[in-house]
Coordinates of C-alpha atoms and ligand atoms in Angstrom, one line a residue:
X1 CA -9.4 18.8 21.2
X2 CA -11.7 17.7 24.0
X3 CA -10.2 14.7 25.6
X4 CA -12.3 14.7 28.7
X5 CA -14.9 12.3 27.3
X6 CA -14.2 8.9 29.0
X7 CA -16.5 7.0 26.6
X8 CA -14.8 4.4 24.3
X9 CA -13.6 5.7 20.9
X10 CA -11.6 4.3 18.1
X11 CA -8.2 5.8 17.4
X12 CA -6.5 5.1 14.1
X13 CA -2.8 5.8 14.1
X14 CA -0.7 5.9 10.9
X15 CA 2.4 7.6 9.7
X16 CA 0.5 10.1 7.4
X17 CA -2.8 11.6 8.1
X18 CA -5.4 11.1 5.3
X19 CA -5.2 14.7 4.0
X20 CA -4.0 16.6 1.0
X21 CA -2.4 19.9 1.9
X22 CA -2.6 23.1 -0.1
X23 CA -0.4 25.9 0.9
X24 CA -1.3 29.1 -0.7
X25 CA -0.5 32.7 0.4
X26 CA 0.9 31.5 3.6
X27 CA -2.4 29.7 4.4
X28 CA -2.7 26.0 4.9
X29 CA -5.8 24.3 3.7
X30 CA -6.4 20.6 4.4
X31 CA -8.6 18.4 2.2
X32 CA -9.5 14.9 3.3
X33 CA -7.9 12.4 0.8
X34 CA -9.8 9.8 -1.1
X35 CA -7.2 7.0 -0.8
X36 CA -8.5 3.4 -0.2
X37 CA -7.5 3.4 3.5
X38 CA -9.1 6.8 4.2
X39 CA -12.3 5.7 2.4
X40 CA -12.5 2.5 4.2
X41 CA -11.8 4.0 7.6
X42 CA -14.0 7.1 7.0
X43 CA -17.0 5.7 8.8
X44 CA -14.8 4.9 11.7
X45 CA -12.7 8.0 12.3
X46 CA -15.5 10.5 11.3
X47 CA -18.0 9.0 13.7
X48 CA -18.5 10.0 17.4
X49 CA -15.4 11.4 19.0
X50 CA -13.1 8.9 17.1
X51 CA -9.9 10.3 15.6
X52 CA -7.0 9.6 13.3
X53 CA -3.5 10.5 14.5
X54 CA -0.5 11.0 12.2
X55 CA 1.9 13.4 10.5
X56 CA 0.2 16.0 8.4
X57 CA 2.7 15.6 5.5
X58 CA 4.6 18.9 5.9
X59 CA 7.0 20.5 8.3
X60 CA 4.9 23.1 10.3
X61 CA 6.8 25.8 12.1
X62 CA 6.2 25.7 15.8
X63 CA 4.5 29.0 15.9
X64 CA 1.9 27.8 13.4
X65 CA 1.2 24.4 15.0
X66 CA -1.7 25.5 17.1
X67 CA -3.5 26.9 14.1
X68 CA -2.9 23.7 12.2
X69 CA -4.0 21.6 15.1
X70 CA -7.3 23.5 15.2
X71 CA -7.9 23.0 11.4
X72 CA -7.2 19.3 11.6
X73 CA -9.5 18.9 14.7
X74 CA -12.4 20.0 12.5
X75 CA -11.7 16.9 10.4
X76 CA -11.4 14.6 13.5
X77 CA -7.6 14.4 12.8
X78 CA -4.9 14.9 15.3
X79 CA -1.3 15.8 14.1
X80 CA 2.1 14.5 15.1
X81 CA 4.6 17.2 14.1
X82 CA 7.9 15.9 12.6
X83 CA 10.9 17.9 11.7
X84 CA 12.8 17.5 8.4
X85 CA 15.6 15.5 10.1
X86 CA 13.0 13.2 11.5
X87 CA 11.5 12.7 8.1
X88 CA 15.0 12.1 6.7
X89 CA 16.1 9.6 9.3
X90 CA 12.9 7.8 10.5
X91 CA 10.7 7.9 7.3
X92 CA 13.2 8.0 4.3
X93 CA 15.9 6.3 6.4
X94 CA 14.7 3.5 8.6
X95 CA 11.3 2.9 7.1
X96 CA 12.2 3.2 3.4
X97 CA 15.9 2.2 3.4
X98 CA 15.7 -0.6 5.9
X99 CA 12.3 -1.9 6.5
X100 CA 10.8 -1.5 3.0
X101 CA 13.6 -3.3 1.1
X102 CA 14.0 -6.1 3.6
X103 CA 10.3 -6.8 3.8
X104 CA 10.2 -6.9 0.0
X105 CA 13.1 -9.3 -0.1
X106 CA 15.5 -6.9 -1.6
X107 CA 18.1 -7.2 1.2
X108 CA 21.0 -5.8 -0.7
X109 CA 19.2 -2.5 -1.0
X110 CA 19.1 -2.1 2.9
X111 CA 21.3 0.4 4.8
X112 CA 21.5 -0.5 8.4
X113 CA 22.5 2.9 9.8
X114 CA 22.4 3.3 13.6
X115 CA 21.1 6.9 13.4
X116 CA 18.1 5.8 11.3
X117 CA 17.4 3.2 14.0
X118 CA 17.9 5.8 16.8
X119 CA 15.5 8.2 15.1
X120 CA 12.9 5.4 14.3
X121 CA 12.7 4.7 18.1
X122 CA 12.4 8.3 19.1
X123 CA 9.8 9.1 16.4
X124 CA 7.7 6.0 17.5
X125 CA 8.0 7.4 21.1
X126 CA 6.8 10.8 19.8
X127 CA 3.6 9.2 18.2
X128 CA 3.1 7.5 21.6
X129 CA 3.4 10.8 23.5
X130 CA 1.0 12.5 21.1
X131 CA -1.4 9.6 21.2
X132 CA -1.3 9.7 25.1
X133 CA -2.7 13.2 25.0
X134 CA -5.9 12.1 23.4
X135 CA -6.2 8.4 24.5
X136 CA -8.4 7.2 27.2
X137 CA -7.9 3.9 29.0
X138 CA -10.9 2.2 27.2
X139 CA -10.2 3.4 23.7
X140 CA -9.7 1.0 20.9
X141 CA -6.4 1.7 19.1
X142 CA -5.7 0.6 15.4
X143 CA -2.1 1.2 14.3
X144 CA -1.3 1.0 10.7
X145 CA 1.9 -0.1 9.0
X146 CA 5.6 -0.6 9.1
X147 CA 6.6 2.9 10.1
X148 CA 5.2 2.3 13.5
X149 CA 6.3 -1.3 14.5
X150 CA 7.4 -0.2 17.9
X151 CA 4.2 1.8 18.8
X152 CA 2.1 -1.2 20.0
X153 CA 4.8 -2.0 22.5
X154 CA 5.3 1.5 23.8
X155 CA 1.6 2.0 24.3
X156 CA 1.1 -1.3 26.0
X157 CA 3.7 -0.2 28.6
X158 CA 1.7 2.9 29.3
X159 CA -1.8 1.4 29.0
X160 CA -1.4 -2.4 30.0
X161 CA -5.1 -3.1 29.4
X162 CA -5.6 -1.1 26.2
X163 CA -7.2 -2.8 23.1
X164 CA -4.5 -2.6 20.4
X165 CA -4.8 -3.7 16.8
X166 CA -1.9 -3.5 14.2
X167 CA -2.2 -4.0 10.6
X168 CA 0.8 -4.2 8.2
X169 CA 0.2 -3.2 4.6
X170 CA 3.4 -4.6 3.2
X171 CA 4.7 -8.3 3.1
X172 CA 6.2 -9.9 6.2
X173 CA 9.3 -11.8 5.0
X174 CA 10.5 -15.2 5.9
X175 CA 12.7 -15.6 9.0
X176 CA 15.8 -16.0 7.0
X177 CA 15.3 -12.6 5.6
X178 CA 14.0 -10.8 8.7
X179 CA 16.8 -12.2 10.9
X180 CA 19.2 -10.0 9.0
X181 CA 17.9 -6.8 10.6
X182 CA 20.2 -5.7 13.4
X183 CA 17.3 -4.6 15.6
X184 CA 15.1 -7.6 14.9
X185 CA 14.2 -8.6 18.5
X186 CA 13.3 -4.9 19.3
X187 CA 11.0 -4.6 16.3
X188 CA 9.2 -7.9 17.2
X189 CA 8.9 -6.9 20.9
X190 CA 7.3 -3.7 19.7
X191 CA 4.8 -5.5 17.4
X192 CA 3.6 -8.0 20.0
X193 CA 2.5 -5.2 22.2
X194 CA -0.8 -5.5 20.0
X195 CA -3.6 -7.9 20.8
X196 CA -4.3 -8.5 17.2
X197 CA -1.8 -8.4 14.3
X198 CA -3.1 -8.5 10.8
X199 CA -1.4 -9.1 7.4
X200 CA -2.9 -9.2 3.9
X201 CA -2.0 -13.0 3.4
X202 CA -1.8 -16.2 5.2
X203 CA 1.8 -16.5 4.0
X204 CA 2.7 -13.3 5.9
X205 CA 1.0 -14.7 8.9
X206 CA 3.1 -17.8 8.7
X207 CA 6.3 -16.0 8.3
X208 CA 5.6 -13.7 11.3
X209 CA 4.6 -16.5 13.6
X210 CA 7.7 -18.6 12.6
X211 CA 10.0 -15.5 13.0
X212 CA 8.6 -14.5 16.3
X213 CA 8.8 -18.0 17.9
X214 CA 12.4 -18.3 16.7
X215 CA 13.6 -15.0 17.9
X216 CA 11.5 -14.3 21.0
X217 CA 10.7 -16.3 24.1
X218 CA 7.1 -16.8 23.0
X219 CA 5.0 -19.9 22.3
X220 CA 2.6 -20.5 19.5
X221 CA -0.4 -22.5 19.1
X222 CA -1.9 -22.3 15.6
X223 CA -2.2 -18.5 15.0
X224 CA -2.0 -17.5 18.6
X225 CA 1.3 -16.3 20.3
X226 CA 1.7 -16.4 24.1
X227 CA 4.0 -14.1 25.8
X228 CA 4.1 -13.1 29.5
X229 CA 0.5 -14.1 30.2
X230 CA -0.7 -12.3 27.2
X231 CA -2.1 -13.7 24.0
X232 CA -1.6 -12.1 20.6
X233 CA -3.7 -13.3 17.7
X234 CA -2.1 -13.1 14.3
X235 CA -4.5 -13.3 11.3
X236 CA -4.9 -12.5 7.5
X237 CA -7.2 -9.7 6.5
X238 CA -6.8 -9.3 2.7
X239 CA -7.7 -5.5 2.1
X240 CA -10.3 -4.7 -0.4
X241 CA -11.2 -1.5 -2.3
X242 CA -14.3 0.7 -2.7
X243 CA -15.8 -1.4 -5.4
X244 CA -18.9 0.7 -5.9
X245 CA -16.8 3.8 -6.3
X246 CA -14.8 2.3 -9.2
X247 CA -17.6 0.5 -10.9
X248 CA -19.9 3.6 -10.6
X249 CA -17.3 6.1 -11.8
X250 CA -17.1 4.7 -15.3
X251 CA -20.6 5.9 -16.3
X252 CA -20.1 9.5 -15.1
X253 CA -19.9 12.3 -17.6
X254 CA -16.3 13.3 -16.7
X255 CA -15.0 9.7 -17.2
X256 CA -16.9 9.2 -20.5
X257 CA -15.4 12.3 -21.7
X258 CA -11.9 11.1 -20.9
X259 CA -12.7 7.7 -22.5
X260 CA -13.8 9.4 -25.7
X261 CA -10.6 11.5 -25.7
X262 CA -8.4 8.6 -24.9
X263 CA -9.9 6.1 -27.4
X264 CA -10.4 8.3 -30.4
X265 CA -8.0 7.1 -33.1
X266 CA -7.2 3.9 -31.2
X267 CA -10.3 2.0 -32.1
X268 CA -8.2 -0.9 -33.3
X269 CA -5.3 -0.6 -31.0
X270 CA -4.9 -3.1 -28.1
X271 CA -4.1 -1.1 -25.1
X272 CA -2.1 -2.4 -22.2
X273 CA -2.2 -0.5 -18.9
X274 CA 0.3 -0.3 -16.1
X275 CA -0.1 1.9 -13.0
X276 CA 2.3 2.1 -10.0
X277 CA 4.1 4.3 -7.5
X278 CA 7.7 4.6 -8.6
X279 CA 9.2 1.7 -6.7
X280 CA 11.7 -1.1 -7.3
X281 CA 9.3 -3.6 -5.8
X282 CA 6.8 -3.0 -8.5
X283 CA 8.8 -4.6 -11.4
X284 CA 8.4 -1.7 -13.8
X285 CA 11.8 -2.2 -15.5
X286 CA 11.2 -5.9 -15.8
X287 CA 7.7 -5.3 -17.4
X288 CA 9.3 -3.0 -19.9
X289 CA 11.9 -5.7 -20.7
X290 CA 9.2 -8.2 -21.3
X291 CA 7.4 -5.8 -23.7
X292 CA 10.7 -5.4 -25.6
X293 CA 10.9 -9.2 -25.7
X294 CA 7.4 -9.4 -27.1
X295 CA 8.3 -6.9 -29.9
X296 CA 11.3 -9.0 -30.7
X297 CA 9.7 -12.4 -30.8
X298 CA 6.3 -11.3 -32.1
X299 CA 6.9 -8.6 -34.6
X300 CA 3.4 -9.0 -35.8
X301 CA 2.3 -7.0 -32.8
X302 CA 4.3 -3.9 -33.7
X303 CA 2.0 -1.1 -34.5
X304 CA -0.9 -3.1 -32.9
X305 CA -0.4 -2.7 -29.2
X306 CA 0.5 0.2 -27.0
X307 CA 1.5 0.3 -23.3
X308 CA 0.1 3.2 -21.2
X309 CA 2.4 3.3 -18.3
X310 CA 1.7 5.7 -15.4
X311 CA 4.4 6.0 -12.8
X312 CA 3.5 8.1 -9.8
X313 CA 6.4 10.0 -8.3
X314 CA 7.3 8.6 -5.0
X315 CA 10.2 8.8 -2.5
X316 CA 12.4 10.4 -5.1
X317 CA 14.8 11.7 -2.5
X318 CA 15.8 8.2 -1.6
X319 CA 18.8 7.4 -3.8
X320 CA 17.5 3.9 -5.1
X321 CA 14.3 5.6 -6.2
X322 CA 15.9 8.3 -8.2
X323 CA 18.3 5.7 -9.8
X324 CA 15.2 3.6 -10.8
X325 CA 13.6 6.6 -12.3
X326 CA 16.7 7.3 -14.4
X327 CA 16.7 3.7 -15.6
X328 CA 13.1 3.7 -16.5
X329 CA 13.6 7.0 -18.5
X330 CA 16.4 5.6 -20.3
X331 CA 14.7 2.3 -21.2
X332 CA 11.5 3.9 -22.4
X333 CA 13.5 6.4 -24.5
X334 CA 15.5 3.7 -26.0
X335 CA 12.7 1.3 -26.7
X336 CA 10.5 4.0 -28.2
X337 CA 13.3 5.3 -30.4
X338 CA 14.0 1.8 -31.8
X339 CA 10.4 0.7 -32.4
X340 CA 8.2 3.8 -33.0
X341 CA 6.9 4.8 -36.3
X342 CA 5.6 8.2 -37.5
X343 CA 2.2 7.5 -36.1
X344 CA 2.7 4.8 -33.4
X345 CA 4.6 4.5 -30.2
X346 CA 5.0 1.4 -28.1
X347 CA 5.2 3.1 -24.6
X348 CA 3.1 6.1 -23.6
X349 CA 5.0 6.9 -20.4
X350 CA 3.7 9.4 -17.8
X351 CA 5.8 10.2 -14.6
X352 CA 3.1 12.0 -12.7
X353 CA -0.3 11.3 -10.9
X354 CA -3.7 11.8 -12.6
X355 CA -7.1 12.6 -11.2
X356 CA -9.3 9.6 -10.4
X357 CA -11.5 10.2 -13.5
X358 CA -8.5 9.7 -15.9
X359 CA -7.5 6.5 -14.0
X360 CA -11.1 5.3 -14.2
X361 CA -11.2 6.0 -18.1
X362 CA -7.9 4.0 -18.4
X363 CA -9.2 1.2 -16.2
X364 CA -12.4 0.8 -18.0
X365 CA -11.0 0.8 -21.5
X366 CA -7.6 -0.9 -21.3
X367 CA -7.7 -4.4 -22.9
X368 CA -5.1 -5.7 -20.6
X369 CA -3.9 -4.6 -17.1
X370 CA -0.4 -5.6 -16.5
X371 CA 0.4 -5.9 -12.7
X372 CA 3.9 -7.5 -12.2
X373 CA 5.4 -6.5 -8.9
X374 CA 8.4 -8.4 -7.7
X375 CA 6.7 -8.4 -4.2
X376 CA 3.6 -6.6 -3.1
X377 CA 1.6 -6.7 0.2
X378 CA -1.7 -6.8 -1.7
X379 CA -1.7 -4.4 -4.8
X380 CA -4.9 -2.4 -5.0
X381 CA -4.5 -1.3 -8.7
X382 CA -5.4 -4.9 -9.8
X383 CA -8.6 -4.7 -7.8
X384 CA -9.4 -1.3 -9.2
X385 CA -9.0 -2.6 -12.7
X386 CA -11.5 -5.5 -12.0
X387 CA -14.0 -3.2 -10.3
X388 CA -14.1 -0.9 -13.3
X389 CA -14.8 -3.7 -15.9
X390 CA -18.6 -3.3 -15.9
X391 CA -18.8 -5.4 -19.1
X392 CA -16.8 -8.2 -17.7
X393 CA -14.3 -8.0 -20.4
X394 CA -10.5 -7.3 -20.3
X395 CA -7.7 -9.4 -19.0
X396 CA -5.7 -9.0 -15.8
X397 CA -2.1 -10.2 -15.8
X398 CA -1.0 -10.5 -12.3
X399 CA 2.2 -11.4 -10.4
X400 CA 2.1 -14.4 -8.2
X401 CA 4.1 -12.3 -5.7
X402 CA 1.2 -9.8 -5.1
X403 CA -1.1 -10.5 -2.1
X404 CA -4.0 -10.0 -4.5
X405 CA -3.0 -13.2 -6.5
X406 CA -4.3 -15.3 -3.7
X407 CA -7.8 -13.9 -4.3
X408 CA -7.8 -13.0 -8.0
X409 CA -7.0 -16.6 -9.2
X410 CA -8.8 -16.0 -12.4
X411 CA -6.1 -13.5 -13.6
X412 CA -3.4 -14.7 -15.9
X413 CA -0.8 -15.4 -13.2
X414 CA 2.9 -14.9 -13.8
X415 CA 6.3 -15.2 -12.1
X416 CA 7.5 -11.5 -12.5
X417 CA 11.2 -12.8 -12.7
X418 CA 10.4 -14.8 -15.8
X419 CA 10.3 -12.3 -18.6
X420 CA 9.4 -15.0 -21.1
X421 CA 6.4 -15.9 -18.9
X422 CA 5.2 -12.3 -18.9
X423 CA 5.7 -12.0 -22.7
X424 CA 3.6 -15.3 -23.2
X425 CA 1.0 -14.0 -20.7
X426 CA 0.6 -10.8 -22.9
X427 CA 0.2 -12.9 -25.9
X428 CA -2.3 -15.2 -24.2
X429 CA -4.3 -12.1 -23.1
X430 CA -4.2 -10.6 -26.6
X431 CA -5.7 -13.8 -28.0
X432 CA -8.1 -14.5 -25.3
X433 CA -11.6 -15.0 -26.7
X434 CA -14.3 -12.7 -25.2
X435 CA -16.2 -15.5 -23.6
X436 CA -13.2 -16.6 -21.6
X437 CA -12.4 -13.0 -20.6
X438 CA -15.9 -12.5 -19.3
X439 CA -15.9 -15.9 -17.4
X440 CA -12.7 -15.0 -15.6
X441 CA -13.7 -11.2 -15.0
X442 CA -17.1 -12.0 -13.7
X443 CA -15.6 -14.4 -11.1
X444 CA -13.0 -11.9 -10.0
X445 CA -15.6 -9.0 -9.8
X446 CA -17.8 -11.1 -7.5
X447 CA -14.7 -11.5 -5.1
X448 CA -13.8 -7.7 -5.3
X449 CA -17.3 -6.6 -4.7
X450 CA -17.9 -8.9 -1.8
X451 CA -14.6 -8.3 0.0
X452 CA -14.5 -4.6 -0.3
X453 CA -12.7 -2.1 2.0
X454 CA -15.7 -1.8 4.3
X455 CA -15.8 -5.5 4.8
X456 CA -12.1 -5.4 5.6
X457 CA -12.5 -2.6 8.2
X458 CA -15.4 -4.2 9.8
X459 CA -13.8 -7.6 9.8
X460 CA -10.7 -6.3 11.6
X461 CA -12.6 -4.2 14.2
X462 CA -14.9 -7.2 14.9
X463 CA -12.0 -9.6 15.3
X464 CA -10.2 -7.0 17.6
X465 CA -13.3 -6.9 19.8
X466 CA -13.6 -10.6 19.9
X467 CA -9.9 -11.1 20.8
X468 CA -10.1 -8.5 23.6
X469 CA -13.4 -10.1 25.0
X470 CA -11.7 -13.6 25.0
X471 CA -8.7 -12.3 26.8
X472 CA -10.9 -10.7 29.4
X473 CA -12.9 -13.9 29.9
X474 CA -9.4 -15.9 30.2
X475 CA -8.5 -13.5 32.9
X476 CA -11.6 -13.8 35.0
X477 CA -11.5 -17.7 34.9
Ligands
LIG1 C1 0.7 -0.3 -0.1 C2 1.4 -1.7 -0.4 C3 -1.0 -2.5 -0.6 C4 -1.9 5.3 -8.4 N1 -1.7 6.2 -9.4 C5 -2.6 7.2 -9.1 C6 -3.4 6.8 -8.1 N2 -3.0 5.7 -7.6 C7 -3.5 4.9 -6.5 C8 -4.2 3.6 -7.0 C9 -4.1 2.8 -5.7 C10 -2.9 3.2 -5.0 O1 -2.6 4.5 -5.6 C11 -1.8 2.3 -5.1 O2 -2.1 1.2 -4.3 P1 -1.2 -0.2 -4.4 O3 -1.8 -1.2 -3.5 O4 -1.2 -0.7 -5.8 O5 0.3 0.1 -3.9 P2 1.1 0.9 -2.7 O6 1.0 2.3 -2.8 O7 2.5 0.4 -2.8 O8 0.4 0.5 -1.3 C12 0.4 -2.5 -1.2 C13 -1.5 -1.1 -0.1 O9 -0.5 -0.5 0.6 C14 -2.7 -1.3 0.7 O10 -2.6 -2.1 1.8 O11 -1.9 -3.1 -1.5 O12 0.9 -3.8 -1.4 O13 2.7 -1.6 -1.0 O14 -5.2 2.9 -5.0 O15 -5.5 4.0 -7.5 N3 -4.4 7.6 -7.6 C15 -4.7 8.8 -8.3 N4 -4.0 9.2 -9.3 C16 -2.9 8.4 -9.7 O16 -2.3 8.9 -10.8 N5 -5.7 9.5 -7.9

């Protein structure tokens, strides 16, 4: 990759590169992924000499690394190669067995292992080393998410005047939770290497500022932290989705075909949809328990409603995740066995991922979308459902613990710990008159359309530029 150009570029850094890998006949092929983040950042990293740095998603033997680097360079991507041990300790270990549970308030799930932490530090250093091979002094750096909390600080030491933004996609917990982490000061010191720190919600911002001022020698004034002559701005940037993609997909031939296939024979059935990655933070088991409660308390709905539950395999090498999968399998099997009839089944459960066309068909035809995470940074599924409802009908039931609930206030909002509350919300949704559905959905669609993922990207970059400019003018005063 040509790094001689000294003009300013934007460098995105995340744990994973936005690619799908196909390994066939000893050949690697990389296809750009269509995930929300990749779509939103597409205009940024594909333009000019801007790039995206991250792990390509597989262990590449040393002798093949040059070849893979060349292939990725054609997509404006720059790889950080990780070994299986690093994946085990830094990603599955520290990121997903310490930070993920603690940041989602499930502190008893955390394993504070010293070797996880050691590896987390060394992998963050490794990312910095790779980044330094392609970074220029004037580049704008945008680091993504909790796997790289130390990276802003490491890069700040190497490039004291760099423009560094950081966005965290998962919640930031309250001080009383965060303080439990043995390496809490180190993590915060890493983060405040950034000029601008973004979270999905104002609550996350509040928690971060209060935590930083209690644990570090920093001062705060409103949403600005001051440390060693530097100022760090902390703000909420609620992430959006590609609204036009989801609203446009429903009319395509492929999706229409899926809709017909899906709805045939279910004309009178009320369909409830649930889509998540396998994760204990998503409240999947609790949702199933609420459905069981509903079938017990409102037997008139037996045979009249069906839950379509897609659980996308995720992190299944982490013990808590395989345990959860087992529990879900058992619960669904038990519930279906007890309630099913010869031609009806309460839960249609899928443990796999589907093409976007199938997702779109489900989004656009399901009468209710049930999104009840115990904690969620944002939750894009809720927004994708809304964007797919071109007729303004359908009801979104949304957990108050999801960042999205701060924007989608016209959803039926529930406390995901209150199974009775979820049960009643489903009944409310089943009975909701069309006019009320449309009123609520229209209001939510306007929000999802306006505050889309492009808006999110532009807004963050714009703020990062402003923050840096104001720092420069402070220094010259
Ligand atoms: C993290 C935070 C935050 C799901 N099943 C399939 C599929 N999906 C796609 C959905 C959606 C995405 O996966 C899931 O996004 P979420 O936001 O719901 O959840 P996380 O994966 O936990 O994401 C979260 C997010 O980062 C962004 O900041 O909102 O709080 O935890 O886009 O459509 N896609 C396809 N097939 C599937 O079967 N193609």
